[in-house]
mmCIF file with all atom_site columns, C-alpha atoms in Angstrom:
data_model
loop_
_atom_site.group_PDB
_atom_site.id
_atom_site.type_symbol
_atom_site.label_atom_id
_atom_site.label_alt_id
_atom_site.label_comp_id
_atom_site.label_asym_id
_atom_site.label_entity_id
_atom_site.label_seq_id
_atom_site.pdbx_PDB_ins_code
_atom_site.Cartn_x
_atom_site.Cartn_y
_atom_site.Cartn_z
_atom_site.occupancy
_atom_site.B_iso_or_equiv
_atom_site.pdbx_formal_charge
_atom_site.auth_seq_id
_atom_site.auth_comp_id
_atom_site.auth_asym_id
_atom_site.auth_atom_id
_atom_site.pdbx_PDB_model_num
ATOM 1   C CA . MET B 1 1   ? 34.232  -17.127 2.131   1.00 41.00 ? 630 MET B CA 1
ATOM 2   C CA . ILE B 1 2   ? 32.463  -15.651 5.040   1.00 49.00 ? 631 ILE B CA 1
ATOM 3   C CA . GLU B 1 3   ? 30.443  -12.367 3.639   1.00 40.00 ? 632 GLU B CA 1
ATOM 4   C CA . SER B 1 4   ? 31.051  -9.099  6.158   1.00 43.00 ? 633 SER B CA 1
ATOM 5   C CA . LYS B 1 5   ? 28.168  -7.921  7.464   1.00 45.00 ? 634 LYS B CA 1
ATOM 6   C CA . LYS B 1 6   ? 28.720  -4.409  6.324   1.00 46.00 ? 635 LYS B CA 1
ATOM 7   C CA . SER B 1 7   ? 29.531  -6.220  2.734   1.00 41.00 ? 636 SER B CA 1
ATOM 8   C CA . LEU B 1 8   ? 26.016  -7.960  3.045   1.00 38.00 ? 637 LEU B CA 1
ATOM 9   C CA . GLN B 1 9   ? 24.351  -4.847  3.636   1.00 46.00 ? 638 GLN B CA 1
ATOM 10  C CA . GLN B 1 10  ? 25.959  -3.136  0.838   1.00 46.00 ? 639 GLN B CA 1
ATOM 11  C CA . ARG B 1 11  ? 24.891  -5.863  -1.390  1.00 43.00 ? 640 ARG B CA 1
ATOM 12  C CA . LYS B 1 12  ? 21.362  -5.789  -0.238  1.00 48.00 ? 641 LYS B CA 1
ATOM 13  C CA . ALA B 1 13  ? 21.290  -2.051  -0.706  1.00 52.00 ? 642 ALA B CA 1
ATOM 14  C CA . ASN B 1 14  ? 22.016  -2.423  -4.246  1.00 56.00 ? 643 ASN B CA 1
ATOM 15  C CA . MET B 1 15  ? 19.274  -5.446  -4.663  1.00 65.00 ? 644 MET B CA 1
ATOM 16  C CA . LYS B 1 16  ? 16.564  -4.886  -7.810  1.00 87.00 ? 645 LYS B CA 1
ATOM 17  C CA . PHE B 1 17  ? 13.575  -6.465  -7.603  1.00 90.00 ? 646 PHE B CA 1
ATOM 18  C CA . GLU B 1 18  ? 10.015  -6.204  -9.852  1.00 90.00 ? 647 GLU B CA 1
ATOM 19  C CA . MET B 1 19  ? 6.745   -6.143  -8.772  1.00 89.00 ? 648 MET B CA 1
ATOM 20  C CA . PRO B 1 20  ? 3.393   -6.812  -11.311 1.00 84.00 ? 649 PRO B CA 1
ATOM 21  C CA . LEU B 1 21  ? 2.378   -3.586  -12.300 1.00 85.00 ? 650 LEU B CA 1
ATOM 22  C CA . GLU B 1 22  ? -1.835  -3.528  -12.906 1.00 86.00 ? 651 GLU B CA 1
ATOM 23  C CA . ILE B 1 23  ? -2.793  -0.623  -15.259 1.00 84.00 ? 652 ILE B CA 1
ATOM 24  C CA . ASN B 1 24  ? -6.372  0.761   -15.697 1.00 82.00 ? 653 ASN B CA 1
ATOM 25  C CA . ASN B 1 25  ? -6.462  3.543   -18.512 1.00 77.00 ? 654 ASN B CA 1
ATOM 26  C CA . ASP B 1 26  ? -9.694  5.325   -18.345 1.00 76.00 ? 655 ASP B CA 1
ATOM 27  C CA . ARG B 1 27  ? -9.666  7.159   -22.102 1.00 76.00 ? 656 ARG B CA 1
ATOM 28  C CA . ASN B 1 28  ? -6.072  8.408   -21.753 1.00 73.00 ? 657 ASN B CA 1
ATOM 29  C CA . VAL B 1 29  ? -7.422  10.726  -19.703 1.00 72.00 ? 658 VAL B CA 1
ATOM 30  C CA . LYS B 1 30  ? -6.771  9.076   -16.190 1.00 75.00 ? 659 LYS B CA 1
ATOM 31  C CA . VAL B 1 31  ? -4.166  6.146   -15.681 1.00 77.00 ? 660 VAL B CA 1
ATOM 32  C CA . SER B 1 32  ? -4.093  4.568   -12.244 1.00 84.00 ? 661 SER B CA 1
ATOM 33  C CA . ILE B 1 33  ? -1.797  1.685   -11.130 1.00 86.00 ? 662 ILE B CA 1
ATOM 34  C CA . GLY B 1 34  ? -2.047  -0.768  -8.738  1.00 90.00 ? 663 GLY B CA 1
ATOM 35  C CA . THR B 1 35  ? -0.215  -4.041  -7.685  1.00 93.00 ? 664 THR B CA 1
ATOM 36  C CA . MET B 1 36  ? -1.244  -6.999  -5.340  1.00 94.00 ? 665 MET B CA 1
ATOM 37  C CA . VAL B 1 37  ? -0.123  -6.774  -1.842  1.00 95.00 ? 666 VAL B CA 1
ATOM 38  C CA . LYS B 1 38  ? 0.053   -8.874  1.622   1.00 97.00 ? 667 LYS B CA 1
ATOM 39  C CA . LEU B 1 39  ? -1.785  -6.802  4.396   1.00 97.00 ? 668 LEU B CA 1
ATOM 40  C CA . ASP B 1 40  ? -0.916  -9.262  7.181   1.00 94.00 ? 669 ASP B CA 1
ATOM 41  C CA . SER B 1 41  ? -2.676  -12.698 6.122   1.00 91.00 ? 670 SER B CA 1
ATOM 42  C CA . LEU B 1 42  ? -4.657  -10.856 3.107   1.00 96.00 ? 671 LEU B CA 1
ATOM 43  C CA . GLU B 1 43  ? -3.744  -10.584 -0.326  1.00 96.00 ? 672 GLU B CA 1
ATOM 44  C CA . LEU B 1 44  ? -5.153  -7.156  -1.699  1.00 96.00 ? 673 LEU B CA 1
ATOM 45  C CA . HIS B 1 45  ? -5.072  -5.256  -4.758  1.00 95.00 ? 674 HIS B CA 1
ATOM 46  C CA . VAL B 1 46  ? -3.706  -1.565  -4.244  1.00 95.00 ? 675 VAL B CA 1
ATOM 47  C CA . GLY B 1 47  ? -3.872  1.338   -6.062  1.00 93.00 ? 676 GLY B CA 1
ATOM 48  C CA . LEU B 1 48  ? -0.671  3.271   -5.739  1.00 92.00 ? 677 LEU B CA 1
ATOM 49  C CA . ASP B 1 49  ? -0.659  7.147   -5.062  1.00 89.00 ? 678 ASP B CA 1
ATOM 50  C CA . SER B 1 50  ? 2.654   8.601   -5.483  1.00 83.00 ? 679 SER B CA 1
ATOM 51  C CA . GLY B 1 51  ? 1.083   11.894  -4.751  1.00 83.00 ? 680 GLY B CA 1
ATOM 52  C CA . ALA B 1 52  ? -0.738  10.604  -1.424  1.00 84.00 ? 681 ALA B CA 1
ATOM 53  C CA . GLY B 1 53  ? 2.313   11.673  0.632   1.00 85.00 ? 682 GLY B CA 1
ATOM 54  C CA . PHE B 1 54  ? 4.495   9.588   2.765   1.00 91.00 ? 683 PHE B CA 1
ATOM 55  C CA . ASP B 1 55  ? 3.160   6.650   4.842   1.00 93.00 ? 684 ASP B CA 1
ATOM 56  C CA . VAL B 1 56  ? -0.061  6.856   3.231   1.00 95.00 ? 685 VAL B CA 1
ATOM 57  C CA . PHE B 1 57  ? -2.155  3.187   3.934   1.00 97.00 ? 686 PHE B CA 1
ATOM 58  C CA . ARG B 1 58  ? -5.842  3.505   3.650   1.00 97.00 ? 687 ARG B CA 1
ATOM 59  C CA . PHE B 1 59  ? -8.067  0.026   3.250   1.00 97.00 ? 688 PHE B CA 1
ATOM 60  C CA . ASN B 1 60  ? -11.655 -0.635  2.727   1.00 97.00 ? 689 ASN B CA 1
ATOM 61  C CA . SER B 1 61  ? -12.719 -1.428  6.436   1.00 97.00 ? 690 SER B CA 1
ATOM 62  C CA . ARG B 1 62  ? -14.339 -4.786  5.220   1.00 97.00 ? 691 ARG B CA 1
ATOM 63  C CA . TYR B 1 63  ? -11.156 -6.239  5.789   1.00 97.00 ? 692 TYR B CA 1
ATOM 64  C CA . MET B 1 64  ? -10.907 -5.325  9.607   1.00 96.00 ? 693 MET B CA 1
ATOM 65  C CA . GLU B 1 65  ? -12.690 -8.508  10.865  1.00 96.00 ? 694 GLU B CA 1
ATOM 66  C CA . ALA B 1 66  ? -10.698 -11.047 9.137   1.00 96.00 ? 695 ALA B CA 1
ATOM 67  C CA . LEU B 1 67  ? -7.508  -8.972  10.234  1.00 96.00 ? 696 LEU B CA 1
ATOM 68  C CA . GLY B 1 68  ? -8.964  -9.082  13.635  1.00 95.00 ? 697 GLY B CA 1
ATOM 69  C CA . ILE B 1 69  ? -9.252  -5.492  14.263  1.00 96.00 ? 698 ILE B CA 1
ATOM 70  C CA . ASP B 1 70  ? -12.079 -5.051  16.743  1.00 95.00 ? 699 ASP B CA 1
ATOM 71  C CA . SER B 1 71  ? -13.593 -1.382  15.510  1.00 93.00 ? 700 SER B CA 1
ATOM 72  C CA . THR B 1 72  ? -15.227 -0.240  19.018  1.00 93.00 ? 701 THR B CA 1
ATOM 73  C CA . GLN B 1 73  ? -11.439 -0.559  20.477  1.00 94.00 ? 702 GLN B CA 1
ATOM 74  C CA . ILE B 1 74  ? -9.646  1.864   18.196  1.00 96.00 ? 703 ILE B CA 1
ATOM 75  C CA . GLU B 1 75  ? -9.756  5.535   17.222  1.00 96.00 ? 704 GLU B CA 1
ATOM 76  C CA . THR B 1 76  ? -12.792 6.669   14.871  1.00 96.00 ? 705 THR B CA 1
ATOM 77  C CA . LYS B 1 77  ? -13.600 9.339   12.870  1.00 96.00 ? 706 LYS B CA 1
ATOM 78  C CA . TYR B 1 78  ? -16.828 10.413  10.896  1.00 95.00 ? 707 TYR B CA 1
ATOM 79  C CA . ILE B 1 79  ? -15.145 12.865  7.899   1.00 93.00 ? 708 ILE B CA 1
ATOM 80  C CA . PRO B 1 80  ? -18.215 14.184  5.786   1.00 91.00 ? 709 PRO B CA 1
ATOM 81  C CA . SER B 1 81  ? -17.665 14.408  2.101   1.00 86.00 ? 710 SER B CA 1
ATOM 82  C CA . SER B 1 82  ? -16.049 17.684  0.581   1.00 87.00 ? 711 SER B CA 1
ATOM 83  C CA . PHE B 1 83  ? -18.486 17.239  -2.368  1.00 88.00 ? 712 PHE B CA 1
ATOM 84  C CA . LYS B 1 84  ? -21.301 16.456  -0.404  1.00 86.00 ? 713 LYS B CA 1
ATOM 85  C CA . PRO B 1 85  ? -20.978 17.823  3.328   1.00 83.00 ? 714 PRO B CA 1
ATOM 86  C CA . GLU B 1 86  ? -24.226 15.927  4.387   1.00 88.00 ? 715 GLU B CA 1
ATOM 87  C CA . GLU B 1 87  ? -22.590 12.691  3.314   1.00 89.00 ? 716 GLU B CA 1
ATOM 88  C CA . GLY B 1 88  ? -19.551 11.196  4.928   1.00 91.00 ? 717 GLY B CA 1
ATOM 89  C CA . ASN B 1 89  ? -17.348 8.449   5.600   1.00 93.00 ? 718 ASN B CA 1
ATOM 90  C CA . GLN B 1 90  ? -16.306 6.757   8.944   1.00 95.00 ? 719 GLN B CA 1
ATOM 91  C CA . TYR B 1 91  ? -12.687 6.167   9.470   1.00 97.00 ? 720 TYR B CA 1
ATOM 92  C CA . TYR B 1 92  ? -10.636 3.766   11.522  1.00 97.00 ? 721 TYR B CA 1
ATOM 93  C CA . PHE B 1 93  ? -7.417  4.419   12.757  1.00 98.00 ? 722 PHE B CA 1
ATOM 94  C CA . THR B 1 94  ? -5.094  1.338   13.823  1.00 97.00 ? 723 THR B CA 1
ATOM 95  C CA . GLU B 1 95  ? -1.479  -0.486  13.962  1.00 96.00 ? 724 GLU B CA 1
ATOM 96  C CA . VAL B 1 96  ? -0.895  -2.865  11.375  1.00 95.00 ? 725 VAL B CA 1
ATOM 97  C CA . THR B 1 97  ? 1.438   -5.863  11.436  1.00 95.00 ? 726 THR B CA 1
ATOM 98  C CA . SER B 1 98  ? 2.895   -6.384  8.150   1.00 95.00 ? 727 SER B CA 1
ATOM 99  C CA . LEU B 1 99  ? 2.752   -5.290  4.382   1.00 96.00 ? 728 LEU B CA 1
ATOM 100 C CA . THR B 1 100 ? 4.745   -6.541  1.752   1.00 94.00 ? 729 THR B CA 1
ATOM 101 C CA . ASP B 1 101 ? 4.660   -7.274  -1.744  1.00 93.00 ? 730 ASP B CA 1
ATOM 102 C CA . LEU B 1 102 ? 3.748   -10.932 -2.731  1.00 92.00 ? 731 LEU B CA 1
ATOM 103 C CA . LYS B 1 103 ? 7.463   -11.885 -3.231  1.00 91.00 ? 732 LYS B CA 1
ATOM 104 C CA . LYS B 1 104 ? 8.467   -10.424 0.203   1.00 91.00 ? 733 LYS B CA 1
ATOM 105 C CA . ASN B 1 105 ? 10.818  -8.086  -1.418  1.00 90.00 ? 734 ASN B CA 1
ATOM 106 C CA . ALA B 1 106 ? 9.521   -4.729  0.062   1.00 91.00 ? 735 ALA B CA 1
ATOM 107 C CA . GLU B 1 107 ? 8.165   -4.748  3.614   1.00 93.00 ? 736 GLU B CA 1
ATOM 108 C CA . ASN B 1 108 ? 6.438   -2.588  6.386   1.00 94.00 ? 737 ASN B CA 1
ATOM 109 C CA . THR B 1 109 ? 5.924   -3.162  9.750   1.00 95.00 ? 738 THR B CA 1
ATOM 110 C CA . ASP B 1 110 ? 4.186   -1.893  12.735  1.00 95.00 ? 739 ASP B CA 1
ATOM 111 C CA . PHE B 1 111 ? 2.416   1.115   10.848  1.00 95.00 ? 740 PHE B CA 1
ATOM 112 C CA . ARG B 1 112 ? -0.570  3.272   11.162  1.00 96.00 ? 741 ARG B CA 1
ATOM 113 C CA . ALA B 1 113 ? -3.116  2.328   8.676   1.00 97.00 ? 742 ALA B CA 1
ATOM 114 C CA . THR B 1 114 ? -6.707  4.051   8.063   1.00 97.00 ? 743 THR B CA 1
ATOM 115 C CA . PHE B 1 115 ? -9.755  1.754   7.012   1.00 98.00 ? 744 PHE B CA 1
ATOM 116 C CA . ILE B 1 116 ? -12.803 3.496   5.456   1.00 97.00 ? 745 ILE B CA 1
ATOM 117 C CA . ASP B 1 117 ? -16.313 2.376   5.555   1.00 95.00 ? 746 ASP B CA 1
ATOM 118 C CA . GLY B 1 118 ? -17.672 2.790   1.505   1.00 89.00 ? 747 GLY B CA 1
ATOM 119 C CA . LEU B 1 119 ? -14.068 3.304   0.076   1.00 92.00 ? 748 LEU B CA 1
ATOM 120 C CA . ILE B 1 120 ? -14.027 1.929   -3.372  1.00 90.00 ? 749 ILE B CA 1
ATOM 121 C CA . HIS B 1 121 ? -10.823 0.184   -3.532  1.00 92.00 ? 750 HIS B CA 1
ATOM 122 C CA . GLU B 1 122 ? -9.746  -2.804  -1.648  1.00 96.00 ? 751 GLU B CA 1
ATOM 123 C CA . GLY B 1 123 ? -6.634  -0.194  -0.494  1.00 96.00 ? 752 GLY B CA 1
ATOM 124 C CA . ILE B 1 124 ? -5.086  2.742   -2.040  1.00 95.00 ? 753 ILE B CA 1
ATOM 125 C CA . MET B 1 125 ? -1.784  4.002   -0.394  1.00 94.00 ? 754 MET B CA 1
ATOM 126 C CA . SER B 1 126 ? 1.626   5.497   -1.193  1.00 93.00 ? 755 SER B CA 1
ATOM 127 C CA . ILE B 1 127 ? 4.844   4.320   -2.865  1.00 91.00 ? 756 ILE B CA 1
ATOM 128 C CA . ASN B 1 128 ? 7.745   4.916   -0.214  1.00 90.00 ? 757 ASN B CA 1
ATOM 129 C CA . TRP B 1 129 ? 7.407   1.856   1.497   1.00 91.00 ? 758 TRP B CA 1
ATOM 130 C CA . ILE B 1 130 ? 8.334   0.078   -1.590  1.00 91.00 ? 759 ILE B CA 1
ATOM 131 C CA . GLY B 1 131 ? 11.841  1.357   -2.244  1.00 88.00 ? 760 GLY B CA 1
ATOM 132 C CA . GLU B 1 132 ? 14.180  4.824   -2.705  1.00 86.00 ? 761 GLU B CA 1
ATOM 133 C CA . ILE B 1 133 ? 14.453  4.390   -6.826  1.00 88.00 ? 762 ILE B CA 1
ATOM 134 C CA . ILE B 1 134 ? 11.052  3.032   -8.506  1.00 88.00 ? 763 ILE B CA 1
ATOM 135 C CA . THR B 1 135 ? 10.327  2.601   -12.106 1.00 89.00 ? 764 THR B CA 1
ATOM 136 C CA . PHE B 1 136 ? 7.087   2.015   -13.682 1.00 88.00 ? 765 PHE B CA 1
ATOM 137 C CA . ASP B 1 137 ? 7.677   0.099   -17.111 1.00 88.00 ? 766 ASP B CA 1
ATOM 138 C CA . MET B 1 138 ? 4.446   0.667   -18.282 1.00 85.00 ? 767 MET B CA 1
ATOM 139 C CA . PRO B 1 139 ? 4.664   -1.458  -21.706 1.00 88.00 ? 768 PRO B CA 1
ATOM 140 C CA . ASP B 1 140 ? 6.151   -4.705  -19.461 1.00 91.00 ? 769 ASP B CA 1
ATOM 141 C CA . LYS B 1 141 ? 3.518   -3.789  -16.846 1.00 90.00 ? 770 LYS B CA 1
ATOM 142 C CA . ARG B 1 142 ? 6.020   -4.493  -14.157 1.00 88.00 ? 771 ARG B CA 1
ATOM 143 C CA . ILE B 1 143 ? 7.404   -1.976  -11.133 1.00 88.00 ? 772 ILE B CA 1
ATOM 144 C CA . ILE B 1 144 ? 11.194  -2.119  -10.886 1.00 90.00 ? 773 ILE B CA 1
ATOM 145 C CA . VAL B 1 145 ? 12.527  -1.015  -7.284  1.00 90.00 ? 774 VAL B CA 1
ATOM 146 C CA . THR B 1 146 ? 16.151  -0.345  -6.418  1.00 85.00 ? 775 THR B CA 1
ATOM 147 C CA . LYS B 1 147 ? 16.498  -0.267  -2.913  1.00 70.00 ? 776 LYS B CA 1
#
């Protein structure tokens, strides 16, 4: 039986998949979550920030060279720290080709990303690119996504 294009789209729309979840619990005061992703050709551990807003993708600038990004050819901005205005970080803004979970269930292509000098994470980003309905299963350390 040949499946119609509309039927295939409906089936894909109802698909579920899982992603591994890494949890950092700091004395039950602060809980942070992360997962592994593939940014173009690099596998990175990223923090997932549900409060970051939509389409926020920030990465440590040390990965720019490996991704073939020339810092002299893209938009940059120095932003002073809100805590110590005499200090700050250099931000680099550019387009990135691909971001996926390791099993390639969720994908974002041709998007704007920010690379930051001194970012303490490999990456930190919003969660809207993963899927529409996201469940964080803390006991089983997984993210359940319903597309």
